[in-house]
Short mmCIF file of C-alpha atoms and ligand atoms in Angstrom, two decimals:
data_model
loop_
_atom_site.label_atom_id
_atom_site.label_comp_id
_atom_site.label_asym_id
_atom_site.label_seq_id
_atom_site.Cartn_x
_atom_site.Cartn_y
_atom_site.Cartn_z
CA UNK O 10 -20.63 -22.92 20.38
CA UNK O 11 -19.13 -20.47 17.91
CA UNK O 12 -19.39 -21.40 14.27
CA UNK O 13 -17.78 -18.85 12.03
CA UNK O 14 -18.77 -17.75 8.55
CA UNK O 15 -17.02 -19.28 5.57
CA UNK O 16 -15.82 -15.73 4.83
CA UNK O 17 -13.74 -15.47 7.99
CA UNK O 18 -13.02 -18.95 9.30
CA UNK O 19 -9.92 -19.70 7.23
CA UNK O 20 -8.57 -16.16 7.33
CA UNK O 21 -5.39 -15.68 9.31
CA UNK O 22 -4.51 -12.31 10.83
CA UNK O 23 -1.57 -10.54 9.23
CA UNK O 24 1.65 -12.40 10.02
CA UNK O 25 3.28 -8.97 10.11
CA UNK O 26 1.32 -8.19 13.25
CA UNK O 27 2.66 -11.46 14.70
CA UNK O 28 6.23 -10.35 13.99
CA UNK O 29 5.57 -6.92 15.50
CA UNK O 30 4.10 -8.64 18.57
CA UNK O 31 7.17 -10.85 18.88
CA UNK O 32 9.31 -7.70 18.75
CA UNK O 33 7.19 -5.79 21.27
CA UNK O 34 8.88 -4.63 24.48
CA UNK O 35 12.25 -6.06 23.43
CA UNK O 36 14.00 -2.81 22.65
CA UNK O 37 14.72 -3.96 19.10
CA UNK O 38 15.93 -2.13 16.06
CA UNK O 39 12.95 -2.77 13.86
CA UNK O 40 12.83 -2.75 10.08
CA UNK O 41 9.49 -4.55 10.36
CA UNK O 42 7.04 -1.65 10.47
CA UNK O 43 5.25 0.15 7.67
CA UNK O 44 4.59 3.49 9.28
CA UNK O 45 5.61 7.01 8.26
CA UNK O 46 8.42 8.48 10.39
CA UNK O 47 6.98 10.10 13.51
CA UNK O 48 8.77 13.38 12.78
CA UNK O 49 6.96 13.71 9.44
CA UNK O 50 3.50 13.89 11.02
CA UNK O 51 2.39 17.55 10.80
CA UNK O 52 1.21 17.72 14.41
CA UNK O 53 0.92 21.53 14.72
CA UNK O 54 -1.02 21.80 11.49
CA UNK O 55 -3.42 19.03 12.57
CA UNK O 56 -3.83 20.55 16.02
CA UNK O 57 -4.68 24.01 14.67
CA UNK O 58 -7.03 22.61 12.01
CA UNK O 59 -9.01 20.54 14.52
CA UNK O 60 -9.16 23.41 16.99
CA UNK O 61 -10.47 25.75 14.29
CA UNK O 62 -13.01 23.20 13.03
CA UNK O 63 -14.40 22.57 16.51
CA UNK O 64 -14.53 26.26 17.38
CA UNK O 65 -15.89 27.63 14.14
CA UNK O 66 -18.07 24.83 12.81
CA UNK O 67 -18.85 22.13 15.39
CA UNK O 68 -22.00 21.17 13.51
CA UNK O 69 -19.93 20.16 10.49
CA UNK O 70 -17.16 18.49 12.46
CA UNK O 71 -19.28 16.50 14.90
CA UNK O 72 -22.55 15.70 13.15
CA UNK O 73 -23.22 12.99 10.56
CA UNK O 74 -21.88 13.56 7.08
CA UNK O 75 -22.71 12.12 3.66
CA UNK O 76 -21.35 8.73 2.63
CA UNK O 77 -19.39 9.73 -0.45
CA UNK O 78 -17.42 12.33 1.49
CA UNK O 79 -17.20 15.88 2.85
CA UNK O 80 -17.93 18.13 -0.15
CA UNK O 81 -14.86 20.36 0.19
CA UNK O 82 -12.57 17.34 0.41
CA UNK O 83 -14.21 15.69 -2.60
CA UNK O 84 -13.77 18.89 -4.65
CA UNK O 85 -10.11 19.22 -3.69
CA UNK O 86 -9.51 15.57 -4.48
CA UNK O 87 -11.17 16.07 -7.86
CA UNK O 88 -8.75 18.92 -8.60
CA UNK O 89 -5.82 16.84 -7.41
CA UNK O 90 -6.59 13.76 -9.52
CA UNK O 91 -7.32 15.90 -12.59
CA UNK O 92 -3.83 17.39 -12.21
CA UNK O 93 -2.55 13.80 -12.13
CA UNK O 94 -4.12 13.27 -15.56
CA UNK O 95 -7.23 11.33 -14.54
CA UNK O 96 -10.40 12.14 -16.45
CA UNK O 97 -13.52 12.82 -14.42
CA UNK O 98 -15.83 12.67 -17.41
CA UNK O 99 -16.88 9.09 -16.69
CA UNK O 100 -15.24 8.70 -13.27
CA UNK O 101 -16.13 9.95 -9.81
CA UNK O 102 -14.28 10.44 -6.53
CA UNK O 103 -15.35 9.25 -3.08
CA UNK O 104 -13.72 9.47 0.33
CA UNK O 105 -13.01 6.25 2.24
CA UNK O 106 -11.70 5.23 5.64
CA UNK O 107 -8.17 4.58 4.39
CA UNK O 108 -7.01 3.06 1.12
CA UNK O 109 -7.67 -0.35 2.64
CA UNK O 110 -11.39 0.36 2.51
CA UNK O 111 -11.25 1.02 -1.24
CA UNK O 112 -10.08 -2.56 -1.78
CA UNK O 113 -12.88 -3.87 0.40
CA UNK O 114 -15.55 -1.73 -1.28
CA UNK O 115 -14.47 -2.87 -4.73
CA UNK O 116 -14.44 -6.52 -3.67
CA UNK O 117 -17.84 -6.14 -1.99
CA UNK O 118 -19.27 -4.47 -5.08
CA UNK O 119 -18.01 -6.73 -7.83
CA UNK O 120 -16.86 -10.11 -6.51
CA UNK O 121 -18.91 -13.26 -6.13
CA UNK O 122 -17.66 -16.39 -4.42
CA UNK O 123 -15.17 -18.23 -6.62
CA UNK O 124 -14.42 -15.25 -8.89
CA UNK O 125 -10.79 -15.17 -9.95
CA UNK O 126 -8.60 -12.33 -8.68
CA UNK O 127 -4.98 -11.99 -9.78
CA UNK O 128 -2.46 -10.32 -7.56
CA UNK O 129 1.25 -9.72 -7.65
CA UNK O 130 3.63 -12.03 -5.81
CA UNK O 131 4.74 -10.79 -3.37
CA UNK O 132 1.85 -8.50 -2.45
CA UNK O 133 0.28 -6.46 0.35
CA UNK O 134 -1.37 -8.84 2.80
CA UNK O 135 -4.20 -6.38 3.53
CA UNK O 136 -5.29 -6.63 -0.10
CA UNK O 137 -4.90 -10.40 -0.21
CA UNK O 138 -7.04 -10.90 2.88
CA UNK O 139 -9.86 -8.79 1.45
CA UNK O 140 -10.13 -11.05 -1.59
CA UNK O 141 -9.85 -14.19 0.52
CA UNK O 142 -12.59 -12.91 2.83
CA UNK O 143 -14.98 -12.77 -0.12
CA UNK O 144 -14.04 -16.35 -1.01
CA UNK O 145 -12.50 -15.27 -4.29
CA UNK O 146 -10.02 -17.59 -6.00
CA UNK O 147 -6.78 -15.67 -5.62
CA UNK O 148 -3.93 -16.46 -8.01
CA UNK O 149 -0.47 -14.92 -7.84
CA UNK O 150 1.58 -13.59 -10.74
CA UNK O 151 5.31 -13.05 -10.15
CA UNK O 152 6.62 -9.53 -9.95
CA UNK O 153 9.76 -8.44 -11.77
CA UNK O 154 11.84 -5.31 -11.11
CA UNK O 155 9.81 -3.34 -13.69
CA UNK O 156 6.40 -4.73 -12.76
CA UNK O 157 4.27 -7.82 -13.33
CA UNK O 158 5.73 -10.65 -15.41
CA UNK O 159 3.57 -10.15 -18.53
CA UNK O 160 4.03 -13.66 -19.89
CA UNK O 161 2.94 -15.23 -16.61
CA UNK O 162 0.02 -12.78 -16.49
CA UNK O 163 -1.22 -13.67 -19.95
CA UNK O 164 -0.88 -17.38 -19.18
CA UNK O 165 -3.22 -16.95 -16.20
CA UNK O 166 -5.61 -14.86 -18.29
CA UNK O 167 -5.79 -17.62 -20.90
CA UNK O 168 -6.38 -20.31 -18.30
CA UNK O 169 -8.91 -18.47 -16.10
CA UNK O 170 -11.82 -16.10 -16.49
CA UNK O 171 -10.25 -13.32 -14.45
CA UNK O 172 -12.50 -10.66 -12.94
CA UNK O 173 -9.98 -8.43 -11.22
CA UNK O 174 -6.27 -7.67 -11.07
CA UNK O 175 -4.87 -6.11 -7.89
CA UNK O 176 -1.65 -4.17 -8.41
CA UNK O 177 0.57 -1.72 -6.51
CA UNK O 178 2.48 -0.28 -9.48
CA UNK O 179 4.28 2.57 -7.73
CA UNK O 180 6.78 2.04 -4.87
CA UNK O 181 5.43 -1.40 -4.23
CA UNK O 182 4.75 -2.88 -0.82
CA UNK O 183 6.76 -5.00 -0.12
CA UNK O 184 9.19 -4.73 -3.10
CA UNK O 185 9.74 -0.98 -3.30
CA UNK O 186 9.84 -1.25 -7.11
CA UNK O 187 7.88 0.73 -9.74
CA UNK O 188 6.15 -0.66 -12.83
CA UNK O 189 7.36 0.79 -16.13
CA UNK O 190 4.97 2.85 -18.28
CA UNK O 191 5.33 0.23 -21.00
CA UNK O 192 4.06 -2.53 -18.72
CA UNK O 193 1.24 -0.34 -17.41
CA UNK O 194 0.04 0.16 -20.98
CA UNK O 195 0.50 -3.51 -21.82
CA UNK O 196 -1.64 -4.52 -18.83
CA UNK O 197 -4.38 -2.10 -19.86
CA UNK O 198 -4.32 -3.65 -23.32
CA UNK O 199 -4.64 -7.12 -21.73
CA UNK O 200 -7.54 -5.83 -19.60
CA UNK O 201 -9.29 -4.88 -22.84
CA UNK O 202 -8.46 -8.19 -24.53
CA UNK O 203 -9.50 -10.41 -21.60
CA UNK O 204 -12.15 -8.09 -20.12
CA UNK O 205 -11.15 -7.62 -16.49
CA UNK O 206 -11.00 -4.71 -14.02
CA UNK O 207 -7.93 -3.42 -12.19
CA UNK O 208 -7.40 -2.02 -8.70
CA UNK O 209 -4.46 0.38 -8.77
CA UNK O 210 -3.42 0.72 -5.14
CA UNK O 211 -1.24 3.79 -4.71
CA UNK O 212 -0.67 4.85 -1.10
CA UNK O 213 3.02 5.71 -1.65
CA UNK O 214 2.87 7.51 -5.02
CA UNK O 215 3.73 10.99 -3.71
CA UNK O 216 6.81 9.79 -1.87
CA UNK O 217 9.18 9.88 -4.84
CA UNK O 218 12.75 10.81 -3.90
CA UNK O 219 14.51 10.04 -7.18
CA UNK O 220 13.82 9.23 -10.83
CA UNK O 221 11.10 10.35 -13.21
CA UNK O 222 7.37 10.26 -12.54
CA UNK O 223 5.47 7.44 -14.24
CA UNK O 224 1.80 8.10 -15.10
CA UNK O 225 -0.75 6.31 -12.94
CA UNK O 226 -2.61 3.47 -14.61
CA UNK O 227 -5.83 5.35 -13.94
CA UNK O 228 -4.59 8.30 -16.01
CA UNK O 229 -3.86 5.89 -18.91
CA UNK O 230 -7.24 4.18 -18.59
CA UNK O 231 -9.47 5.19 -21.49
CA UNK O 232 -12.04 2.40 -20.99
CA UNK O 233 -13.03 2.71 -17.32
CA UNK O 234 -11.29 -0.48 -16.23
CA UNK O 235 -9.18 0.95 -13.40
CA UNK O 236 -10.30 1.72 -9.87
CA UNK O 237 -7.72 3.91 -8.16
CA UNK O 238 -7.09 3.71 -4.41
CA UNK O 239 -5.39 6.73 -2.83
CA UNK O 240 -4.49 7.39 0.78
CA UNK O 241 -3.48 10.13 3.21
CA UNK O 242 -1.88 7.59 5.54
CA UNK O 243 1.72 7.95 4.41
CA UNK O 244 1.72 11.70 3.74
CA UNK O 245 -0.51 13.03 6.54
CA UNK O 246 -1.31 10.42 9.22
CA UNK O 247 -2.36 6.76 9.14
CA UNK O 248 -4.37 7.15 12.34
CA UNK O 249 -6.74 9.69 10.80
CA UNK O 250 -7.93 6.93 8.40
CA UNK O 251 -8.61 8.90 5.23
CA UNK O 252 -8.31 7.46 1.74
CA UNK O 253 -10.16 7.91 -1.53
CA UNK O 254 -11.26 6.11 -4.65
CA UNK O 255 -11.42 7.25 -8.25
CA UNK O 256 -13.70 4.86 -10.10
CA UNK O 257 -16.04 4.63 -13.10
CA UNK O 258 -19.34 6.20 -12.04
CA UNK O 259 -21.43 2.97 -12.06
CA UNK O 260 -18.83 1.20 -9.88
CA UNK O 261 -18.53 4.20 -7.56
CA UNK O 262 -22.30 4.27 -7.02
CA UNK O 263 -22.22 0.69 -5.77
CA UNK O 264 -19.17 1.39 -3.62
CA UNK O 265 -21.02 4.26 -1.92
CA UNK O 266 -23.94 1.95 -1.09
CA UNK O 267 -21.46 -0.64 0.22
CA UNK O 268 -19.79 1.98 2.41
CA UNK O 269 -23.12 3.00 3.89
CA UNK O 270 -23.43 -0.54 5.21
CA UNK O 271 -19.91 -0.56 6.68
CA UNK O 272 -19.36 2.76 8.43
CA UNK O 273 -21.91 5.30 7.09
CA UNK O 274 -19.12 7.79 6.35
CA UNK O 275 -15.49 8.53 7.16
CA UNK O 276 -14.94 10.53 10.37
CA UNK O 277 -15.77 14.17 9.62
CA UNK O 278 -12.91 15.61 11.69
CA UNK O 279 -10.41 13.51 9.75
CA UNK O 280 -11.95 14.58 6.45
CA UNK O 281 -11.76 18.25 7.44
CA UNK O 282 -8.06 17.82 8.30
CA UNK O 283 -7.44 16.10 4.94
CA UNK O 284 -9.31 18.84 3.05
CA UNK O 285 -7.31 21.61 4.75
CA UNK O 286 -4.11 19.63 4.24
CA UNK O 287 -4.67 19.68 0.46
CA UNK O 288 -5.11 23.47 0.56
CA UNK O 289 -2.27 24.06 3.07
CA UNK O 290 0.45 26.44 1.83
CA UNK O 291 2.97 24.16 3.55
CA UNK O 292 1.83 21.10 1.56
CA UNK O 293 4.58 21.04 -1.07
CA UNK O 294 7.40 21.63 1.39
CA UNK O 295 5.93 19.00 3.74
CA UNK O 296 5.93 16.38 0.96
CA UNK O 297 9.44 17.44 -0.06
CA UNK O 298 10.68 17.01 3.51
CA UNK O 299 9.17 13.50 3.67
CA UNK O 300 10.77 12.59 0.33
CA UNK O 301 14.17 14.02 1.32
CA UNK O 302 14.14 12.10 4.59
CA UNK O 303 13.13 8.79 3.04
CA UNK O 304 15.55 9.22 0.15
CA UNK O 305 18.41 9.77 2.58
CA UNK O 306 17.45 6.75 4.66
CA UNK O 307 16.94 4.53 1.59
CA UNK O 308 20.40 5.43 0.25
CA UNK O 309 21.96 4.77 3.63
CA UNK O 310 20.22 1.41 3.94
CA UNK O 311 21.29 0.45 0.45
CA UNK O 312 24.94 1.37 1.21
CA UNK O 313 24.82 -0.57 4.49
CA UNK O 314 23.40 -3.67 2.79
CA UNK O 315 26.15 -3.55 0.16
CA UNK O 316 28.77 -3.11 2.87
CA UNK O 317 27.62 -5.37 5.70
CA UNK O 318 25.56 -8.18 4.14
CA UNK O 319 27.05 -11.11 2.22
CA UNK O 320 27.25 -10.56 -1.55
CA UNK O 321 24.68 -13.32 -2.20
CA UNK O 322 22.04 -11.02 -0.73
CA UNK O 323 20.58 -8.66 -3.34
CA UNK O 324 18.16 -5.80 -2.78
CA UNK O 325 15.80 -3.58 -4.75
CA UNK O 326 16.60 0.10 -5.27
CA UNK O 327 13.36 2.02 -4.65
CA UNK O 328 12.81 5.46 -6.22
CA UNK O 329 10.28 6.25 -3.50
CA UNK O 330 8.08 4.83 -0.79
CA UNK O 331 9.28 3.20 2.41
CA UNK O 332 10.28 -0.41 1.66
CA UNK O 333 13.21 -2.37 0.28
CA UNK O 334 13.07 -6.08 -0.65
CA UNK O 335 16.01 -8.42 -0.22
CA UNK O 336 16.61 -11.86 -1.75
CA UNK O 337 19.06 -14.26 -0.15
CA UNK O 338 20.26 -16.21 -3.15
CA UNK O 339 20.71 -19.37 -1.10
CA UNK O 340 18.52 -22.14 0.18
CA UNK O 341 17.42 -20.51 3.46
CA UNK O 342 14.11 -19.73 5.12
CA UNK O 343 13.87 -16.15 6.38
CA UNK O 344 11.01 -17.17 8.68
CA UNK O 345 13.39 -19.45 10.62
CA UNK O 346 16.19 -16.88 10.64
CA UNK O 347 13.91 -14.26 12.16
CA UNK O 348 14.11 -15.79 15.66
CA UNK O 349 17.90 -15.47 15.52
CA UNK O 350 17.64 -11.87 14.32
CA UNK O 351 15.22 -11.02 17.14
CA UNK O 352 17.63 -12.64 19.66
CA UNK O 353 20.28 -10.24 18.35
CA UNK O 354 17.72 -7.42 18.61
CA UNK O 355 16.77 -6.74 15.01
CA UNK O 356 13.43 -7.42 13.32
CA UNK O 357 12.46 -7.68 9.64
CA UNK O 358 9.44 -9.13 7.88
CA UNK O 359 10.06 -12.55 6.33
CA UNK O 360 8.94 -12.82 2.72
CA UNK O 361 6.44 -15.67 3.20
CA UNK O 362 4.00 -13.18 4.79
CA UNK O 363 3.47 -11.55 1.38
CA UNK O 364 2.72 -14.79 -0.44
CA UNK O 365 -0.47 -16.72 -1.13
CA UNK O 366 1.09 -20.01 -0.09
CA UNK O 367 2.49 -19.06 3.30
CA UNK O 368 3.71 -22.61 4.07
CA UNK O 369 6.38 -22.57 1.37
CA UNK O 370 9.87 -21.60 2.63
CA UNK O 371 10.87 -18.18 1.33
CA UNK O 372 14.38 -16.77 1.03
CA UNK O 373 13.34 -13.10 0.85
CA UNK O 374 12.57 -10.43 3.41
CA UNK O 375 11.24 -6.86 3.58
CA UNK O 376 13.02 -3.95 5.22
CA UNK O 377 11.39 -0.65 6.15
CA UNK O 378 13.55 2.47 6.23
CA UNK O 379 11.06 5.21 7.16
CA UNK O 380 10.85 4.39 10.88
CA UNK O 381 14.39 3.53 12.05
CA UNK O 382 16.90 6.32 12.75
CA UNK O 383 20.07 6.55 10.64
CA UNK O 384 22.11 5.12 13.54
CA UNK O 385 19.69 2.21 13.81
CA UNK O 386 19.91 1.55 10.08
CA UNK O 387 23.71 1.25 10.29
CA UNK O 388 23.68 -0.81 13.49
CA UNK O 389 20.72 -2.98 12.47
CA UNK O 390 22.11 -3.94 9.06
CA UNK O 391 25.46 -4.76 10.66
CA UNK O 392 23.63 -7.16 12.99
CA UNK O 393 21.74 -8.69 10.04
CA UNK O 394 25.17 -9.31 8.53
CA UNK O 395 25.92 -11.53 11.52
CA UNK O 396 22.55 -13.26 11.32
CA UNK O 397 22.91 -14.15 7.65
C1 LIG M 11 -0.04 -1.31 -0.57
C2 LIG M 11 -0.91 -0.80 0.51
N1 LIG M 11 -2.20 -0.60 0.25
C3 LIG M 11 -3.05 -0.12 1.18
C4 LIG M 11 -2.59 0.16 2.46
C5 LIG M 11 -3.59 0.64 3.46
O1 LIG M 11 -3.42 1.96 3.74
P1 LIG M 11 -4.48 2.84 4.50
O2 LIG M 11 -3.85 3.22 5.79
O3 LIG M 11 -4.71 3.99 3.60
O4 LIG M 11 -5.72 2.03 4.69
C6 LIG M 11 -1.26 -0.04 2.78
C7 LIG M 11 -0.77 0.24 4.13
O5 LIG M 11 0.30 -0.07 4.54
C8 LIG M 11 -0.39 -0.53 1.77
O6 LIG M 11 0.90 -0.75 2.00
#
């Protein structure tokens, strides 16, 4: 009775959700999530801002808004991205319902069935599923500690007419790693040589707790090849669903039309909160508190892994963000080991969920350190030591 579209019929829901479901109600220590720590959500600030908006300007907060975004928020985002070195001469800014929607709007605007999209391996499943849902041909390029493997990238570029590259250069999900400036520039040069566009997905960029800033790819983009996806999810609240795009004006125009079709505009109340958040005098100290907390937890997790896990397990050392990636340098499948871990009351995300070929056994796994308490990090990694 129900015949589904070719866009959706072969799409599987995120395996991460399946893991979280398996963990539900089991009183587990979970390293599986991808949420900001509850204590970082600025509840009082949000409460006061919404109260004020509803009292002083209900017509703005509760009526329809324009598709490209609440004017005050757009202006403040323009200031913010200019400070980050992005030029607004040929680029524009629009508000979206989360960074996830930027990926969808770009795909909707530029991809035809069968177009080739390159993505990093491993990568964020939410991005991967967007490209699959538009029936793009998605090809993976391995990720190294300092970013995409350039040789493998150029090989794919020679063999395929690539339309789009999807990358998470800063505090990668799931790897936690950051692409070097050298590689960012090299990829932009390849984009010129082989004529493709780039989505720079950067929801974690402000959560740096150590090391030096690396310029965004968008700020290095002189040709209008990069579409930047930003998000308030990890610094303000994921539930408010506010993100933004910085894109070349002709691309942005099409994205705005595409957004009209999807959800008309992002919730006005959420946009007002985001706009006030950017102007909040507590903004800098709020971000610093988030970074301090995650830095402390990341260092603790790293110490615990070195202490409690066998030496054949290696891990990345993130300078920011909320994830760490571990490789078990043995012939094991972390998907199979997960059941044992859950029995012992710990959950992680097996690496296969971040791959294009999800049937292939994978000896890696992702750990999140923003959500668990420090006690849980110590206890949980000890238990993983037993599992492995
Ligand atoms: C790499 C990456 N991109 C995009 C998103 C989506 O974020 P948002 O909540 O802004 O839609 C996430 C969320 O976890 C992510 O990890």
